Amino acid sequence: MTDGEDEAWNRETVPRVLQIVGCRLSQRDLCSLLLVSRWCSRALVSQQSLWKALDLREANNAGGRLISVLSLDRYQVKKINLEFARDIDDDHLLLLKSKAIGQLQNLESLNLNGCQKISDKGIEAVASACPNLRILSIYWNVRVTDLSIKYLVMHCKRIIGLNLSGCKNISDRSMHLIGSNYKNLEELNVTRCIKITDGGLQHVLLDCTALKSLNLYALSSLTDRAYEKVANLAHLTFLDLCGAQNLSDHGLSCIARCKSLAMLNLTWCVRVTDVGVIEIADGCRSLEYLSLFGIVGVTDRCLQVLSNNCSKTIATLDVNGCIGIKRRSRDELLKLFPRLVCFKVHS
């Protein structure tokens, strides 16, 4: 290729190709391509996705970079990822509110997972600056309390996804606020929120009937009083009950009314027996993922019923540690569930 042909290729072909593929690339990939050549930079700088998302996951000096970037008028972000950007603190969020509130008006998704320096004060700043927020994730934050949820329901009326996993100071008060204000909530993760009781969770399960995903991992104090109300969630597709030590066959029979359930984690649900699993097999015939890990009260009997009803859908099945199940080899399970591709989800 001559120099002239090379120049024409860069000037004409490269921009056309990048215009086609640019809308399918992540923001990080787009930013990397900006550095390849001036032709790439010119072609990509007009891509809207470059200015609607900000990914600073695990970034150094994320707080300063966040403020610098959002000071540019061209950024009208819809999604910000600050996961494990550990230098982020309340002061950054307060400064962001005062300097870049215009750029935050259309923010829909904010990931603050692992940002442990943020407290209720920072969440208040975010909530008041982002009225169109729909998804908030604040996993592993022990400084956040019910006050944060109060600020959220005051300012952000469109929330459909909340990840509060590991926020150990979230209590029933937050559950009441969520239930009363977020009727259209689709995803809720309250893993290890140990202050939540049956009463608080019931409030959510009775009011947030649009829930599609519910994660109750490691909430061992909950009982059938709460699990019975899961039956209200007609759209539920994902349910994690790992460690639900008080879940009985009766509670599981109520959960079996969730006909759309595709993923169910019953790891270490030690009171469950064949009776409850057979109820699930009869009621949830679209099941794709099921973990019975560590349950000694289940036998080959429930596996046969699961095979009869769900063999065409189940692709993941973990029966390790289920000493009552004798047909546990890979070949034996494949005879019952020919679509199985994953036999172990816990170690």
Short mmCIF file of C-alpha atoms in Angstrom, two decimals:
data_model
loop_
_atom_site.label_atom_id
_atom_site.label_comp_id
_atom_site.label_asym_id
_atom_site.label_seq_id
_atom_site.Cartn_x
_atom_site.Cartn_y
_atom_site.Cartn_z
CA MET A 1 0.00 0.00 0.00
CA THR A 2 1.41 3.38 -1.00
CA ASP A 3 1.56 6.35 1.35
CA GLY A 4 -1.37 7.92 -0.48
CA GLU A 5 -3.45 4.76 -0.21
CA ASP A 6 -2.54 4.45 3.45
CA GLU A 7 -3.61 8.05 4.05
CA ALA A 8 -6.93 7.47 2.26
CA TRP A 9 -7.51 4.28 4.24
CA ASN A 10 -6.97 6.09 7.55
CA ARG A 11 -9.00 9.12 6.52
CA GLU A 12 -11.98 7.31 4.95
CA THR A 13 -12.18 3.63 5.84
CA VAL A 14 -11.13 3.76 9.51
CA PRO A 15 -13.79 6.33 10.48
CA ARG A 16 -16.50 4.35 8.68
CA VAL A 17 -15.53 1.08 10.40
CA LEU A 18 -15.30 2.68 13.83
CA GLN A 19 -18.63 4.38 13.35
CA ILE A 20 -20.20 0.95 12.84
CA VAL A 21 -18.50 -0.86 15.73
CA GLY A 22 -18.13 2.06 18.14
CA CYS A 23 -21.66 1.87 19.47
CA ARG A 24 -21.03 -1.75 20.52
CA LEU A 25 -17.82 -1.13 22.45
CA SER A 26 -17.45 -0.44 26.15
CA GLN A 27 -16.25 2.95 27.25
CA ARG A 28 -12.90 1.52 28.33
CA ASP A 29 -12.36 0.03 24.88
CA LEU A 30 -13.31 3.30 23.23
CA CYS A 31 -10.84 5.21 25.40
CA SER A 32 -8.08 2.74 24.49
CA LEU A 33 -8.81 3.18 20.79
CA LEU A 34 -8.59 6.95 21.12
CA LEU A 35 -4.86 6.54 21.69
CA VAL A 36 -4.23 4.38 18.63
CA SER A 37 -4.07 7.20 16.12
CA ARG A 38 -5.45 10.64 15.37
CA TRP A 39 -7.81 9.03 12.87
CA CYS A 40 -9.28 6.77 15.52
CA SER A 41 -9.54 9.69 17.90
CA ARG A 42 -11.39 11.83 15.37
CA ALA A 43 -13.76 9.01 14.48
CA LEU A 44 -14.59 8.02 18.04
CA VAL A 45 -14.83 11.37 19.78
CA SER A 46 -18.33 11.78 18.34
CA GLN A 47 -19.56 8.46 19.74
CA GLN A 48 -22.29 9.25 22.26
CA SER A 49 -21.46 6.19 24.36
CA LEU A 50 -18.09 7.77 25.11
CA TRP A 51 -19.79 10.60 26.97
CA LYS A 52 -22.70 8.74 28.56
CA ALA A 53 -20.71 6.27 30.63
CA LEU A 54 -17.81 6.67 33.02
CA ASP A 55 -15.89 3.59 34.13
CA LEU A 56 -13.37 4.21 36.93
CA ARG A 57 -13.51 0.74 38.42
CA GLU A 58 -10.46 0.12 40.64
CA ALA A 59 -8.92 3.33 39.27
CA ASN A 60 -6.26 5.29 41.15
CA ASN A 61 -7.21 8.84 42.13
CA ALA A 62 -10.75 8.04 41.03
CA GLY A 63 -12.23 10.90 43.05
CA GLY A 64 -10.12 13.58 41.40
CA ARG A 65 -10.58 12.08 37.95
CA LEU A 66 -14.35 11.88 38.45
CA ILE A 67 -14.61 15.56 39.29
CA SER A 68 -12.28 16.61 36.47
CA VAL A 69 -14.13 14.61 33.85
CA LEU A 70 -17.61 15.67 34.90
CA SER A 71 -16.54 19.31 34.83
CA LEU A 72 -16.65 18.97 31.03
CA ASP A 73 -20.03 19.99 29.63
CA ARG A 74 -19.91 17.27 26.97
CA TYR A 75 -20.41 14.59 29.63
CA GLN A 76 -24.10 13.85 30.16
CA VAL A 77 -23.57 10.56 31.95
CA LYS A 78 -26.16 7.83 32.37
CA LYS A 79 -23.86 5.30 34.04
CA ILE A 80 -20.96 5.67 36.48
CA ASN A 81 -18.92 2.73 37.76
CA LEU A 82 -16.71 3.44 40.79
CA GLU A 83 -16.54 -0.14 42.03
CA PHE A 84 -13.57 -0.63 44.37
CA ALA A 85 -12.27 2.87 43.65
CA ARG A 86 -11.33 3.04 47.30
CA ASP A 87 -10.15 6.64 47.50
CA ILE A 88 -13.69 7.89 46.80
CA ASP A 89 -15.17 9.55 49.90
CA ASP A 90 -18.03 11.85 50.94
CA ASP A 91 -16.09 15.00 50.04
CA HIS A 92 -15.78 13.90 46.42
CA LEU A 93 -19.53 13.34 46.15
CA LEU A 94 -20.33 16.67 47.83
CA LEU A 95 -17.93 18.47 45.49
CA LEU A 96 -19.44 16.67 42.54
CA LYS A 97 -22.89 17.85 43.55
CA SER A 98 -21.76 21.46 43.75
CA LYS A 99 -19.64 21.50 40.57
CA ALA A 100 -21.29 19.08 38.15
CA ILE A 101 -24.96 18.78 39.07
CA GLY A 102 -25.97 19.51 35.48
CA GLN A 103 -24.02 16.49 34.23
CA LEU A 104 -25.73 14.23 36.80
CA GLN A 105 -29.35 15.02 36.00
CA ASN A 106 -29.68 12.05 33.63
CA LEU A 107 -27.62 9.57 35.66
CA GLU A 108 -29.44 6.23 35.78
CA SER A 109 -26.90 3.80 37.22
CA LEU A 110 -24.30 4.31 39.97
CA ASN A 111 -21.98 1.57 41.23
CA LEU A 112 -20.31 2.36 44.57
CA ASN A 113 -19.46 -1.23 45.48
CA GLY A 114 -16.56 -1.44 47.90
CA CYS A 115 -16.32 2.34 48.36
CA GLN A 116 -16.11 2.01 52.13
CA LYS A 117 -15.30 5.65 52.87
CA ILE A 118 -18.76 6.77 51.79
CA SER A 119 -21.36 7.37 54.48
CA ASP A 120 -24.95 8.61 54.66
CA LYS A 121 -23.62 12.10 53.95
CA GLY A 122 -22.26 11.05 50.57
CA ILE A 123 -25.39 9.12 49.65
CA GLU A 124 -27.49 12.18 50.47
CA ALA A 125 -25.39 14.24 48.03
CA VAL A 126 -25.79 11.62 45.31
CA ALA A 127 -29.52 11.22 45.86
CA SER A 128 -30.26 14.94 45.76
CA ALA A 129 -28.13 15.45 42.62
CA CYS A 130 -29.44 12.45 40.65
CA PRO A 131 -33.26 12.55 40.49
CA ASN A 132 -33.40 10.05 37.60
CA LEU A 133 -31.30 7.37 39.29
CA ARG A 134 -32.68 3.89 38.63
CA ILE A 135 -29.95 1.53 39.85
CA LEU A 136 -27.76 1.99 42.95
CA SER A 137 -25.22 -0.54 44.17
CA ILE A 138 -23.38 0.02 47.47
CA TYR A 139 -22.12 -3.47 48.28
CA TRP A 140 -19.83 -3.90 51.31
CA ASN A 141 -20.43 -0.61 53.08
CA VAL A 142 -20.82 -0.73 56.86
CA ARG A 143 -21.04 3.07 57.24
CA VAL A 144 -24.30 3.41 55.37
CA THR A 145 -27.45 3.28 57.53
CA ASP A 146 -31.21 3.61 57.13
CA LEU A 147 -30.67 7.35 56.67
CA SER A 148 -29.27 6.67 53.20
CA ILE A 149 -32.44 4.87 52.16
CA LYS A 150 -34.48 7.74 53.58
CA TYR A 151 -32.54 10.22 51.39
CA LEU A 152 -32.92 7.91 48.42
CA VAL A 153 -36.71 7.64 48.62
CA MET A 154 -36.96 11.42 49.14
CA HIS A 155 -35.10 12.32 45.96
CA CYS A 156 -34.94 9.30 43.62
CA LYS A 157 -38.43 8.14 42.71
CA ARG A 158 -37.52 5.82 39.81
CA ILE A 159 -35.33 3.22 41.53
CA ILE A 160 -35.75 -0.31 40.13
CA GLY A 161 -32.50 -1.92 41.35
CA LEU A 162 -30.83 -1.85 44.79
CA ASN A 163 -27.76 -3.77 45.87
CA LEU A 164 -27.31 -3.36 49.63
CA SER A 165 -25.24 -6.52 50.08
CA GLY A 166 -23.03 -6.37 53.16
CA CYS A 167 -24.56 -3.12 54.42
CA LYS A 168 -24.93 -4.45 57.96
CA ASN A 169 -26.51 -1.29 59.38
CA ILE A 170 -29.52 -1.47 57.06
CA SER A 171 -32.56 -2.57 59.07
CA ASP A 172 -36.32 -3.13 58.85
CA ARG A 173 -36.78 0.63 58.69
CA SER A 174 -35.19 0.61 55.24
CA MET A 175 -37.35 -2.32 54.17
CA HIS A 176 -40.48 -0.33 55.09
CA LEU A 177 -39.21 2.69 53.15
CA ILE A 178 -38.39 0.56 50.11
CA GLY A 179 -41.72 -1.25 50.21
CA SER A 180 -43.72 1.94 50.55
CA ASN A 181 -41.90 3.92 47.87
CA TYR A 182 -40.56 1.53 45.23
CA LYS A 183 -43.52 -0.49 43.97
CA ASN A 184 -41.73 -1.08 40.64
CA LEU A 185 -38.53 -2.43 42.20
CA GLU A 186 -37.15 -5.29 40.08
CA GLU A 187 -33.90 -6.25 41.83
CA LEU A 188 -33.03 -6.32 45.54
CA ASN A 189 -29.89 -7.72 47.15
CA VAL A 190 -29.79 -7.68 50.96
CA THR A 191 -27.06 -10.30 51.45
CA ARG A 192 -25.76 -10.28 55.04
CA CYS A 193 -28.01 -7.37 56.08
CA ILE A 194 -28.32 -9.07 59.44
CA LYS A 195 -30.63 -6.47 61.04
CA ILE A 196 -33.47 -7.36 58.67
CA THR A 197 -36.20 -9.51 60.22
CA ASP A 198 -39.24 -11.35 58.93
CA GLY A 199 -41.40 -8.27 59.50
CA GLY A 200 -39.21 -5.95 57.45
CA LEU A 201 -38.81 -8.35 54.55
CA GLN A 202 -42.54 -9.09 54.51
CA HIS A 203 -43.19 -5.41 53.87
CA VAL A 204 -41.07 -5.56 50.71
CA LEU A 205 -42.53 -8.86 49.53
CA LEU A 206 -46.10 -7.64 49.90
CA ASP A 207 -45.55 -4.27 48.20
CA CYS A 208 -42.79 -4.82 45.62
CA THR A 209 -44.54 -7.45 43.52
CA ALA A 210 -42.57 -6.55 40.37
CA LEU A 211 -39.39 -8.09 41.82
CA LYS A 212 -37.52 -10.30 39.37
CA SER A 213 -34.35 -10.89 41.39
CA LEU A 214 -34.13 -11.33 45.18
CA ASN A 215 -30.90 -12.16 47.00
CA LEU A 216 -31.30 -13.20 50.66
CA TYR A 217 -27.90 -14.91 50.97
CA ALA A 218 -26.68 -15.52 54.55
CA LEU A 219 -29.80 -14.27 56.36
CA SER A 220 -30.09 -17.25 58.67
CA SER A 221 -32.57 -15.69 61.12
CA LEU A 222 -35.43 -15.39 58.63
CA THR A 223 -38.27 -17.91 58.90
CA ASP A 224 -41.21 -19.23 56.89
CA ARG A 225 -43.17 -16.15 57.97
CA ALA A 226 -41.16 -14.24 55.40
CA TYR A 227 -40.59 -17.02 52.87
CA GLU A 228 -44.34 -17.60 52.55
CA LYS A 229 -44.71 -14.10 51.09
CA VAL A 230 -42.27 -14.84 48.26
CA ALA A 231 -45.31 -16.44 46.63
CA ASN A 232 -46.53 -12.90 45.83
CA LEU A 233 -43.67 -12.39 43.35
CA ALA A 234 -45.17 -13.64 40.09
CA HIS A 235 -42.28 -12.25 38.01
CA LEU A 236 -39.44 -13.65 40.15
CA THR A 237 -36.73 -15.42 38.11
CA PHE A 238 -33.76 -15.38 40.56
CA LEU A 239 -33.83 -16.31 44.26
CA ASP A 240 -30.79 -16.91 46.47
CA LEU A 241 -31.59 -18.47 49.86
CA CYS A 242 -28.12 -19.83 50.66
CA GLY A 243 -27.90 -20.48 54.41
CA ALA A 244 -31.64 -20.17 55.07
CA GLN A 245 -31.48 -22.46 58.07
CA ASN A 246 -35.14 -21.97 59.03
CA LEU A 247 -36.63 -22.55 55.59
CA SER A 248 -38.93 -25.57 55.76
CA ASP A 249 -40.72 -27.61 53.13
CA HIS A 250 -43.80 -25.49 53.80
CA GLY A 251 -41.92 -22.29 52.99
CA LEU A 252 -40.51 -23.91 49.86
CA SER A 253 -44.00 -24.98 48.77
CA CYS A 254 -45.04 -21.31 48.85
CA ILE A 255 -41.97 -20.32 46.80
CA ALA A 256 -42.97 -22.99 44.27
CA ARG A 257 -45.86 -20.72 43.23
CA CYS A 258 -43.30 -18.49 41.47
CA LYS A 259 -43.81 -20.14 38.10
CA SER A 260 -41.16 -18.02 36.33
CA LEU A 261 -38.33 -19.01 38.70
CA ALA A 262 -35.23 -19.96 36.70
CA MET A 263 -32.42 -19.75 39.29
CA LEU A 264 -32.76 -21.06 42.85
CA ASN A 265 -29.96 -21.41 45.40
CA LEU A 266 -30.89 -23.66 48.35
CA THR A 267 -27.32 -24.27 49.54
CA TRP A 268 -27.21 -25.23 53.25
CA CYS A 269 -31.02 -24.98 53.62
CA VAL A 270 -30.70 -27.83 56.12
CA ARG A 271 -34.41 -28.32 56.97
CA VAL A 272 -35.44 -28.93 53.37
CA THR A 273 -36.38 -32.48 52.31
CA ASP A 274 -37.66 -34.23 49.20
CA VAL A 275 -41.13 -32.87 49.94
CA GLY A 276 -40.11 -29.25 49.38
CA VAL A 277 -37.90 -29.92 46.36
CA ILE A 278 -40.68 -31.92 44.70
CA GLU A 279 -42.99 -28.92 45.20
CA ILE A 280 -40.40 -26.81 43.39
CA ALA A 281 -40.11 -29.39 40.61
CA ASP A 282 -43.89 -29.39 40.14
CA GLY A 283 -44.30 -25.61 40.29
CA CYS A 284 -41.17 -24.17 38.67
CA ARG A 285 -40.86 -25.96 35.35
CA SER A 286 -38.57 -23.34 33.80
CA LEU A 287 -35.80 -24.00 36.32
CA GLU A 288 -32.32 -23.66 34.81
CA TYR A 289 -30.12 -23.45 37.92
CA LEU A 290 -30.59 -25.31 41.21
CA SER A 291 -28.18 -25.79 44.10
CA LEU A 292 -29.02 -28.33 46.82
CA PHE A 293 -25.46 -28.31 48.12
CA GLY A 294 -25.14 -29.69 51.67
CA ILE A 295 -28.79 -30.71 52.16
CA VAL A 296 -28.81 -34.18 53.75
CA GLY A 297 -32.61 -34.55 53.71
CA VAL A 298 -32.97 -34.93 49.94
CA THR A 299 -32.77 -38.23 48.06
CA ASP A 300 -32.90 -39.66 44.55
CA ARG A 301 -36.69 -39.40 44.76
CA CYS A 302 -36.69 -35.61 44.33
CA LEU A 303 -34.10 -35.85 41.53
CA GLN A 304 -36.40 -38.17 39.59
CA VAL A 305 -39.30 -35.71 39.84
CA LEU A 306 -36.99 -32.85 38.85
CA SER A 307 -35.90 -34.92 35.86
CA ASN A 308 -39.49 -35.63 34.87
CA ASN A 309 -40.46 -31.95 34.96
CA CYS A 310 -37.29 -29.91 34.32
CA SER A 311 -34.85 -32.08 32.36
CA LYS A 312 -35.21 -29.87 29.29
CA THR A 313 -34.23 -26.70 31.16
CA ILE A 314 -31.81 -27.46 34.02
CA ALA A 315 -28.23 -26.69 33.00
CA THR A 316 -26.69 -26.23 36.47
CA LEU A 317 -27.30 -28.67 39.33
CA ASP A 318 -25.20 -28.96 42.48
CA VAL A 319 -25.99 -31.96 44.71
CA ASN A 320 -22.57 -32.22 46.33
CA GLY A 321 -22.80 -33.05 50.02
CA CYS A 322 -26.33 -34.46 49.59
CA ILE A 323 -25.56 -37.83 51.18
CA GLY A 324 -29.11 -39.07 50.64
CA ILE A 325 -28.67 -38.82 46.88
CA LYS A 326 -26.91 -41.94 45.63
CA ARG A 327 -26.91 -41.18 41.89
CA ARG A 328 -24.46 -38.30 42.04
CA SER A 329 -21.85 -39.20 39.45
CA ARG A 330 -21.51 -37.07 36.35
CA ASP A 331 -22.81 -39.83 34.06
CA GLU A 332 -25.80 -40.60 36.30
CA LEU A 333 -26.80 -36.95 36.50
CA LEU A 334 -26.47 -36.55 32.74
CA LYS A 335 -28.92 -39.40 32.22
CA LEU A 336 -31.47 -37.51 34.29
CA PHE A 337 -30.56 -34.03 33.03
CA PRO A 338 -29.03 -34.22 29.53
CA ARG A 339 -28.58 -30.42 29.30
CA LEU A 340 -26.33 -30.22 32.37
CA VAL A 341 -23.11 -28.28 31.83
CA CYS A 342 -22.30 -27.30 35.44
CA PHE A 343 -22.21 -29.82 38.29
CA LYS A 344 -20.62 -27.74 41.02
CA VAL A 345 -21.21 -24.14 42.09
CA HIS A 346 -19.77 -24.33 45.61
CA SER A 347 -16.43 -25.55 46.91
#
